[in-house]
PDB file of C-alpha atoms in Angstrom:
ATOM      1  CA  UNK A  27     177.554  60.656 156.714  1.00  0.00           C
ATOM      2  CA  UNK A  28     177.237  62.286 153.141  1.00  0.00           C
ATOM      3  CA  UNK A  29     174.030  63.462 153.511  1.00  0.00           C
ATOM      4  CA  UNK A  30     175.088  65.465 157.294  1.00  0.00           C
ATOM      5  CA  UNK A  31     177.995  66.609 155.088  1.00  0.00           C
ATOM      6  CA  UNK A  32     176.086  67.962 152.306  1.00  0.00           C
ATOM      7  CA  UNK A  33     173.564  70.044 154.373  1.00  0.00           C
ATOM      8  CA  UNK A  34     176.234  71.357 156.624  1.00  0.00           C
ATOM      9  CA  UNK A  35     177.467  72.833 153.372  1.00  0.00           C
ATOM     10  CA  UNK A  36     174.206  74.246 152.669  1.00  0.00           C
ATOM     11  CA  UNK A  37     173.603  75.829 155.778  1.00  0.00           C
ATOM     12  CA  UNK A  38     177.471  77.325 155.485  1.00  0.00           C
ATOM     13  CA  UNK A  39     176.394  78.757 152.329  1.00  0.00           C
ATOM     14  CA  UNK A  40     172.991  80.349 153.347  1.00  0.00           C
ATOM     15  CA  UNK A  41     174.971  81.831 156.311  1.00  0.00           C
ATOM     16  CA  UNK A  42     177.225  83.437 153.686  1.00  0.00           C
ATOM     17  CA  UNK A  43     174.863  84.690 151.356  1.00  0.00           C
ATOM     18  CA  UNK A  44     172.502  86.182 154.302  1.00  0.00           C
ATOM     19  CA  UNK A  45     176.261  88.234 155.791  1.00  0.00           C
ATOM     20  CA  UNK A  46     176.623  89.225 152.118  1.00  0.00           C
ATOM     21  CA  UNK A  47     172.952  90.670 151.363  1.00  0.00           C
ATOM     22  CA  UNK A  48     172.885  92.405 154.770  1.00  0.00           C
ATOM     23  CA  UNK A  49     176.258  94.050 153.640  1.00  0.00           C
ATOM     24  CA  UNK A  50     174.962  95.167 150.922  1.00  0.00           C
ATOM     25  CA  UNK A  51     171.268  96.000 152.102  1.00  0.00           C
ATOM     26  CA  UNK A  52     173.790  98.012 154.722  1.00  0.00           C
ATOM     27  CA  UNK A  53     176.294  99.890 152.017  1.00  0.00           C
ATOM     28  CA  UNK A  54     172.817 101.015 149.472  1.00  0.00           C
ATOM     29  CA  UNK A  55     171.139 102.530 153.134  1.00  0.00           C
ATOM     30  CA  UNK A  56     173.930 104.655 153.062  1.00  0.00           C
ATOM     31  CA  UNK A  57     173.619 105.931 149.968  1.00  0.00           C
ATOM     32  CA  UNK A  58     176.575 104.577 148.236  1.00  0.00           C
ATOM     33  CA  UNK A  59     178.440 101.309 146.591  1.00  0.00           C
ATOM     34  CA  UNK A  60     181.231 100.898 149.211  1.00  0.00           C
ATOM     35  CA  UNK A  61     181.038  98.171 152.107  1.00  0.00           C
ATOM     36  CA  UNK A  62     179.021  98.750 155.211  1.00  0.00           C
ATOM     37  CA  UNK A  63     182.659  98.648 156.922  1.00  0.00           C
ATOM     38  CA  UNK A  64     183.457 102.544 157.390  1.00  0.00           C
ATOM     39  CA  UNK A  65     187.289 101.252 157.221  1.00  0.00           C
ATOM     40  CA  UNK A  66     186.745 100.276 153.301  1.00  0.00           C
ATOM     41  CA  UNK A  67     185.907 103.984 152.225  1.00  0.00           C
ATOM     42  CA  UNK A  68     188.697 105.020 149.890  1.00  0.00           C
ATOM     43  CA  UNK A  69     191.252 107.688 150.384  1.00  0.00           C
ATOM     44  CA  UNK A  70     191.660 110.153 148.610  1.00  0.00           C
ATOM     45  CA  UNK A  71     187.416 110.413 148.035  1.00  0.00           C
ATOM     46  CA  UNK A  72     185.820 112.567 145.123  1.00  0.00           C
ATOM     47  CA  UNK A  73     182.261 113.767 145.519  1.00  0.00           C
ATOM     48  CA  UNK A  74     180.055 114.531 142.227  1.00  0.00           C
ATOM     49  CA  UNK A  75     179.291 117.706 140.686  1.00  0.00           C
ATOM     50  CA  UNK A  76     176.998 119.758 141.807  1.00  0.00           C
ATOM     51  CA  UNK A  77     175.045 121.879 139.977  1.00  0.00           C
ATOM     52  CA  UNK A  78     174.114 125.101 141.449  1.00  0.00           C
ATOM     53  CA  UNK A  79     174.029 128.830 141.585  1.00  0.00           C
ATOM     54  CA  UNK A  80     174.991 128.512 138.198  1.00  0.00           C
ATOM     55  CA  UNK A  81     178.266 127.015 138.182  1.00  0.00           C
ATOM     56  CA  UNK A  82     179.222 123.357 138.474  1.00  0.00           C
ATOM     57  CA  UNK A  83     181.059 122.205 141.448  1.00  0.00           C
ATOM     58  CA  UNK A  84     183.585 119.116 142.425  1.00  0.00           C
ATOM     59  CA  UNK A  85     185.355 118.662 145.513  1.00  0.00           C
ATOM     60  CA  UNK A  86     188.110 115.934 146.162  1.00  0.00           C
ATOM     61  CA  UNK A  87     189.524 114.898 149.439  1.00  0.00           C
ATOM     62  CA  UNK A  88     192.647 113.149 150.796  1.00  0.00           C
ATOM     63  CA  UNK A  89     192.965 112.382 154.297  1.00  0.00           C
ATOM     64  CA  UNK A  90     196.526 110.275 154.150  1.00  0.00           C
ATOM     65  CA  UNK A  91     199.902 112.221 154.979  1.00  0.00           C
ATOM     66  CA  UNK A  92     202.341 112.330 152.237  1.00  0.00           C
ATOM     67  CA  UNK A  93     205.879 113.767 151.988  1.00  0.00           C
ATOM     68  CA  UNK A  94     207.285 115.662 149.446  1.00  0.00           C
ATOM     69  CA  UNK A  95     211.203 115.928 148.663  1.00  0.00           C
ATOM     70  CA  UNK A  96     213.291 118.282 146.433  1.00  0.00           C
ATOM     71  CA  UNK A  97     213.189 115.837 143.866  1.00  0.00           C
ATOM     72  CA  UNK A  98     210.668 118.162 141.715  1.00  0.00           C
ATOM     73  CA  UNK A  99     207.421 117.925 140.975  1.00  0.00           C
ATOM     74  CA  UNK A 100     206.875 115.434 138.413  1.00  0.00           C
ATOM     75  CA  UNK A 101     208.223 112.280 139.720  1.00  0.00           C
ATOM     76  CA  UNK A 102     206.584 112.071 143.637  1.00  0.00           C
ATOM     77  CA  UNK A 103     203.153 111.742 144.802  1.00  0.00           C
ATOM     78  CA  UNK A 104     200.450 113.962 143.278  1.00  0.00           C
ATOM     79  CA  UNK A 105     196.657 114.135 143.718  1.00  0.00           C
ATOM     80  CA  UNK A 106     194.196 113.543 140.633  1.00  0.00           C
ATOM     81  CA  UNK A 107     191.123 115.216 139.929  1.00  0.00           C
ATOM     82  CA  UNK A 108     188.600 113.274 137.975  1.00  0.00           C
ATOM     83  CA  UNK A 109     185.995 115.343 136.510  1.00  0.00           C
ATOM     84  CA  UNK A 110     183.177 113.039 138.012  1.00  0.00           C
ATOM     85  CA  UNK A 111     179.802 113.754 137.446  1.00  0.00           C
ATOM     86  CA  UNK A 112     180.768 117.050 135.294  1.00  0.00           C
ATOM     87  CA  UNK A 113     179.344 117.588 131.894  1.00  0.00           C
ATOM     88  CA  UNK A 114     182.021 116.792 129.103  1.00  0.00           C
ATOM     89  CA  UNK A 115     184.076 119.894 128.792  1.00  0.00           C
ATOM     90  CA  UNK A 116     182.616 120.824 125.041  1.00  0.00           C
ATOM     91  CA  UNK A 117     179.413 120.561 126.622  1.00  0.00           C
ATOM     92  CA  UNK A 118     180.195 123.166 129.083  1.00  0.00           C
ATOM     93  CA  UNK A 119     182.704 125.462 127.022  1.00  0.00           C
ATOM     94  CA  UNK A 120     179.357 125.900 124.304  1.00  0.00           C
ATOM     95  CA  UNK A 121     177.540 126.853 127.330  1.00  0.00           C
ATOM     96  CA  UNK A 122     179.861 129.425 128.338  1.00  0.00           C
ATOM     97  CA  UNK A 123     181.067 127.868 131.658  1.00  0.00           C
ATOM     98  CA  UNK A 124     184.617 128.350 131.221  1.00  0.00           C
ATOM     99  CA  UNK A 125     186.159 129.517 133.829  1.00  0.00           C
ATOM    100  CA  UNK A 126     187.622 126.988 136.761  1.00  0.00           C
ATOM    101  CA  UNK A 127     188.531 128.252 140.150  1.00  0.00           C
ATOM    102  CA  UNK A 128     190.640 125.902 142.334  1.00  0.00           C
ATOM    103  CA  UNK A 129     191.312 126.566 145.909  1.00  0.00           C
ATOM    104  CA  UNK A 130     192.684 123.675 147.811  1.00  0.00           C
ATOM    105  CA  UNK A 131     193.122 123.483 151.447  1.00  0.00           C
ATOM    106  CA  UNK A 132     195.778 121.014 153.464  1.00  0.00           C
ATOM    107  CA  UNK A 133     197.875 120.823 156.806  1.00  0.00           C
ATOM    108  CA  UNK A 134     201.844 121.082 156.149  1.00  0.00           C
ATOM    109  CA  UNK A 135     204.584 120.793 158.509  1.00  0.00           C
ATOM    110  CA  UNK A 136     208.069 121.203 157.433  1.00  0.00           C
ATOM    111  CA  UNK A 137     210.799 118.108 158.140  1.00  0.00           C
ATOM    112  CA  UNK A 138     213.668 120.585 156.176  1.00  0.00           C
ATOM    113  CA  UNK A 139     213.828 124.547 156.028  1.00  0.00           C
ATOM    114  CA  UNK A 140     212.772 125.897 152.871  1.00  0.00           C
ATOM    115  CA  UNK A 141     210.102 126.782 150.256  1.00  0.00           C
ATOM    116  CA  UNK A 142     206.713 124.651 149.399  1.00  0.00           C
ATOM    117  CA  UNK A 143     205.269 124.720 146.367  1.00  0.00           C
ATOM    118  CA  UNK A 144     201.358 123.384 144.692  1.00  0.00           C
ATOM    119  CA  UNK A 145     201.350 122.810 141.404  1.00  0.00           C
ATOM    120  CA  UNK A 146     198.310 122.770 138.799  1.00  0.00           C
ATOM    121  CA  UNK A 147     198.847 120.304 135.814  1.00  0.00           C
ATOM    122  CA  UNK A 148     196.536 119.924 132.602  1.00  0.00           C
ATOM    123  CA  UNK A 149     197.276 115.986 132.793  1.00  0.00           C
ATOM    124  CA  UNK A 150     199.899 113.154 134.297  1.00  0.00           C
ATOM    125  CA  UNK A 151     202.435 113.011 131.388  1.00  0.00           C
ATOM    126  CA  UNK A 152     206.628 114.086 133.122  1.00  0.00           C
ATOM    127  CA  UNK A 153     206.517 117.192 131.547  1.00  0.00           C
ATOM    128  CA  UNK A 154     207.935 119.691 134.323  1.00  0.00           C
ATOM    129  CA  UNK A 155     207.158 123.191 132.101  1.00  0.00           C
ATOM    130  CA  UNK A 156     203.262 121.772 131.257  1.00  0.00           C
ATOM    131  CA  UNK A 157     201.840 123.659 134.613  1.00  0.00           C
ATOM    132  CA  UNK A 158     198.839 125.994 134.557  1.00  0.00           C
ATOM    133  CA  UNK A 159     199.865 127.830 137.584  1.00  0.00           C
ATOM    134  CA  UNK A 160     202.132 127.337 140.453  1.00  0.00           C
ATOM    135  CA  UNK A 161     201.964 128.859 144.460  1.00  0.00           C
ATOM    136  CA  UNK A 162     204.893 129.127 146.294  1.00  0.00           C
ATOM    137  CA  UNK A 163     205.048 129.844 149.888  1.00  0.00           C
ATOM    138  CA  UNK A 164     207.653 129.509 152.938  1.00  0.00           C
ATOM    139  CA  UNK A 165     206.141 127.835 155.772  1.00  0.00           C
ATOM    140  CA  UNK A 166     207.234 129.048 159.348  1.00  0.00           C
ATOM    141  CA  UNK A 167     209.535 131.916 157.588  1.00  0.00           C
ATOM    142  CA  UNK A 168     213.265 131.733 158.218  1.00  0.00           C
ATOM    143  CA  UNK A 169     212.944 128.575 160.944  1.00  0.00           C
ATOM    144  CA  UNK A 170     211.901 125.106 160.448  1.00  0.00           C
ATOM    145  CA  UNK A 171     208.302 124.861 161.464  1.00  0.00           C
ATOM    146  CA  UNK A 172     207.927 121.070 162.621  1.00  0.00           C
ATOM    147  CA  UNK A 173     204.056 121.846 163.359  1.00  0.00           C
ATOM    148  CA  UNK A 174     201.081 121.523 161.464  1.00  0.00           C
ATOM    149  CA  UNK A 175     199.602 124.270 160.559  1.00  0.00           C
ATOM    150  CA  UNK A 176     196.165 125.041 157.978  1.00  0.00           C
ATOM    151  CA  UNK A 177     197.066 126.486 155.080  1.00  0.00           C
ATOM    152  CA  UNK A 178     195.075 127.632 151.702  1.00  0.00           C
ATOM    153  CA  UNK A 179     196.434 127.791 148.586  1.00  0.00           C
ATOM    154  CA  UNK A 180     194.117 130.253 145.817  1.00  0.00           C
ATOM    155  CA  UNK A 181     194.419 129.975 142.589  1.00  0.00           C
ATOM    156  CA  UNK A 182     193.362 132.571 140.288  1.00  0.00           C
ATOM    157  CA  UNK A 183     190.843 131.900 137.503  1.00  0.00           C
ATOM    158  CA  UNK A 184     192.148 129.575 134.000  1.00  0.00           C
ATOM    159  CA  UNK A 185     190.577 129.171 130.931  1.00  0.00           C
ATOM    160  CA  UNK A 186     188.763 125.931 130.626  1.00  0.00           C
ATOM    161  CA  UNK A 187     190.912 125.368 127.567  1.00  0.00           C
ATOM    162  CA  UNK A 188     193.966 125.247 129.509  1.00  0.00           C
ATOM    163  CA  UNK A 189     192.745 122.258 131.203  1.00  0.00           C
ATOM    164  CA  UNK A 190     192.339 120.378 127.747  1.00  0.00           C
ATOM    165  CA  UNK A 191     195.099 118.356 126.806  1.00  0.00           C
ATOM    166  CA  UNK A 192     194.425 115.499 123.298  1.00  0.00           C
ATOM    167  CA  UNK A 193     190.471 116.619 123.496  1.00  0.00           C
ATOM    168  CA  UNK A 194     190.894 115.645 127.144  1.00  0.00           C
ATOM    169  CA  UNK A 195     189.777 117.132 130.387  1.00  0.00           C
ATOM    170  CA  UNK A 196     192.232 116.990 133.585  1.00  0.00           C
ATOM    171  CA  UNK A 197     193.486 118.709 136.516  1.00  0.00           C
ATOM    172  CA  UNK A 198     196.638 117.386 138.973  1.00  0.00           C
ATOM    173  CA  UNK A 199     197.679 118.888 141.897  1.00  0.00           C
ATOM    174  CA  UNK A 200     201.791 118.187 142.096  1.00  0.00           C
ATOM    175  CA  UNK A 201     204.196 119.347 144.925  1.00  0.00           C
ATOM    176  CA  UNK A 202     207.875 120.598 145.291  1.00  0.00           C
ATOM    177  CA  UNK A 203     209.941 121.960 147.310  1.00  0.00           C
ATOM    178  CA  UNK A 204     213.022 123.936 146.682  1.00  0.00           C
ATOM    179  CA  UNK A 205     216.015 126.221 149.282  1.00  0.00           C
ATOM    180  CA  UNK A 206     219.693 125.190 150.555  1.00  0.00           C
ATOM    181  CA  UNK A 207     220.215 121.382 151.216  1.00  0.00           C
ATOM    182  CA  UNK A 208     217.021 119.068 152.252  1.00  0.00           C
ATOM    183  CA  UNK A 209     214.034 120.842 151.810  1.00  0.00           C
ATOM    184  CA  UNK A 210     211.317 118.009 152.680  1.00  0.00           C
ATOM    185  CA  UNK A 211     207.953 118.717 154.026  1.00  0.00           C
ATOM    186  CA  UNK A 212     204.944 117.055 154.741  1.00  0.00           C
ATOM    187  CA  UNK A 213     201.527 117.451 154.165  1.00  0.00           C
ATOM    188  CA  UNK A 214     197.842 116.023 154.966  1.00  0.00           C
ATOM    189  CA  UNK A 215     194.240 116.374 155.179  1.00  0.00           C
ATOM    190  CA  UNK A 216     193.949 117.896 151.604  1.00  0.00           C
ATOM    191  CA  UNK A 217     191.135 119.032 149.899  1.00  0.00           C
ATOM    192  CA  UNK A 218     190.124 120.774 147.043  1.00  0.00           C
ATOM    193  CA  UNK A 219     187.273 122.363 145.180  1.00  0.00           C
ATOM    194  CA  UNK A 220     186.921 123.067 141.454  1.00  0.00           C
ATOM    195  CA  UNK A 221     184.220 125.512 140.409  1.00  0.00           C
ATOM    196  CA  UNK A 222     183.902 125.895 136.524  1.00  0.00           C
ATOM    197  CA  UNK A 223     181.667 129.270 136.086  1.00  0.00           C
ATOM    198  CA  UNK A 224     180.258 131.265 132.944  1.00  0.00           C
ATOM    199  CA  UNK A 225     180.581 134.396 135.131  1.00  0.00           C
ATOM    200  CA  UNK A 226     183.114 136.890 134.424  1.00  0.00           C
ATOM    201  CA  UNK A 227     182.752 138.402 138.159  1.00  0.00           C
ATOM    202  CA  UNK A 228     183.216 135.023 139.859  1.00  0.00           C
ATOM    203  CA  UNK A 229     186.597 135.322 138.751  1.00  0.00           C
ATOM    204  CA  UNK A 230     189.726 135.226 140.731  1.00  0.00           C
ATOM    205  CA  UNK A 231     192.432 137.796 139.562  1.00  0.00           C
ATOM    206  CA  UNK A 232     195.282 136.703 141.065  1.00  0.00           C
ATOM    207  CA  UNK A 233     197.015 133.109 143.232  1.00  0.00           C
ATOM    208  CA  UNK A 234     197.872 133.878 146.420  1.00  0.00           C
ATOM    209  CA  UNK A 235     197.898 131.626 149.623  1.00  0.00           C
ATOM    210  CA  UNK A 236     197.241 132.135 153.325  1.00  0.00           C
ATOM    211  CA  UNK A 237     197.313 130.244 156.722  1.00  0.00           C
ATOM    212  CA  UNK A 238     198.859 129.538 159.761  1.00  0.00           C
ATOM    213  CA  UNK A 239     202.741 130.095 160.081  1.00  0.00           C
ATOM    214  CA  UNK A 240     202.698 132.050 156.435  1.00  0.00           C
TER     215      UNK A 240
END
């Protein structure tokens, strides 16, 4: 009886070892570290830089709906930008790449009537005045606007160096809302992407945004 016992064990443990290789064998034919499962891949999803046409490029994703309140900015959900893959920013400010372009795309829907706002922050720390730049658009004008619609927010060119906070590099993309009473929306399917550029004439003068029901 012990010796049936101990080579059913070893044949449960080969089985598990063989589903765990072929997981893996799975998850490095597809190019990355994540399980075979397509279920497991992480949301939101960052891709690395990219190197070309002489600026360095990032792009981040978020597929999951979130809703933002009149509560301000600082304390409700926001979206974090890594800096995967990029050089280290004194690397690329000697090099003269620094200038970073963010345009971020995302489906909104209003829940309250008012005004939306995207936020650029240097870092995480509650510090409401701390924002780069700011875009600030009513969705579906004077009604409430319960559909989704596509919407891009542009934000002009800033200085490398405003993204530096304690010799640190960061970027965080906040929400608000603001108007008369509730003011929640709702928005999904975000992404962004971050070009840092040495080239004056890639620059964007101005932040404006544009989409459906704007």
């Amino acid at each position: 009886m012990k010796t049936k016992m101990k080579n059913s064990t070893k044949r449960l443990l080969l089985l598990a070892a063989a589903t765990v290789t072929a997981a893996s064998a799975m998850a490095v034919g597809m190019g990355n570290s994540y399980m075979a499962n397509a279920s497991t891949v992480p949301d939101p999803v960052e891709t690395s830089a990219v190197f070309e046409n002489d600026q360095y490029t990032g792009t981040y994703t978020r597929t999951a709906e979130k809703t933002i309140t009149d509560s301000g900015p600082i304390r409700q959900y926001c979206d974090v930008f890594s800096w995967l893959d990029f050089p280290s920013w004194e690397n690329m400010a000697v090099n003269g790449y620094q200038y970073v372009t963010v345009t971020i795309r995302l489906e909104m829907r209003e829940k309250d009537r008012g005004y939306q706002q995207v936020f650029l922050y240097p870092n995480t720390k509650e510090i409401y005045d701390s924002f780069v730049d700011r875009i600030e658009v009513q969705y579906g004008g004077d009604g409430v606007t319960k559909d989704f619609g596509e919407v891009y927010f542009n934000f002009k060119t800033i200085p490398l160096s405003n993204l530096v906070v304690d010799n640190k590099l960061g970027l965080v993309v906040r929400y608000g809302a603001t108007g008369g009473g509730e003011d929640d929306w709702v928005n999904r399917n975000m992404s962004m992407t971050v070009t840092v550029s040495a080239d004056e004439e890639s620059i964007r003068q101005y932040s404006y945004a544009y989409g459906q029901h704007l």
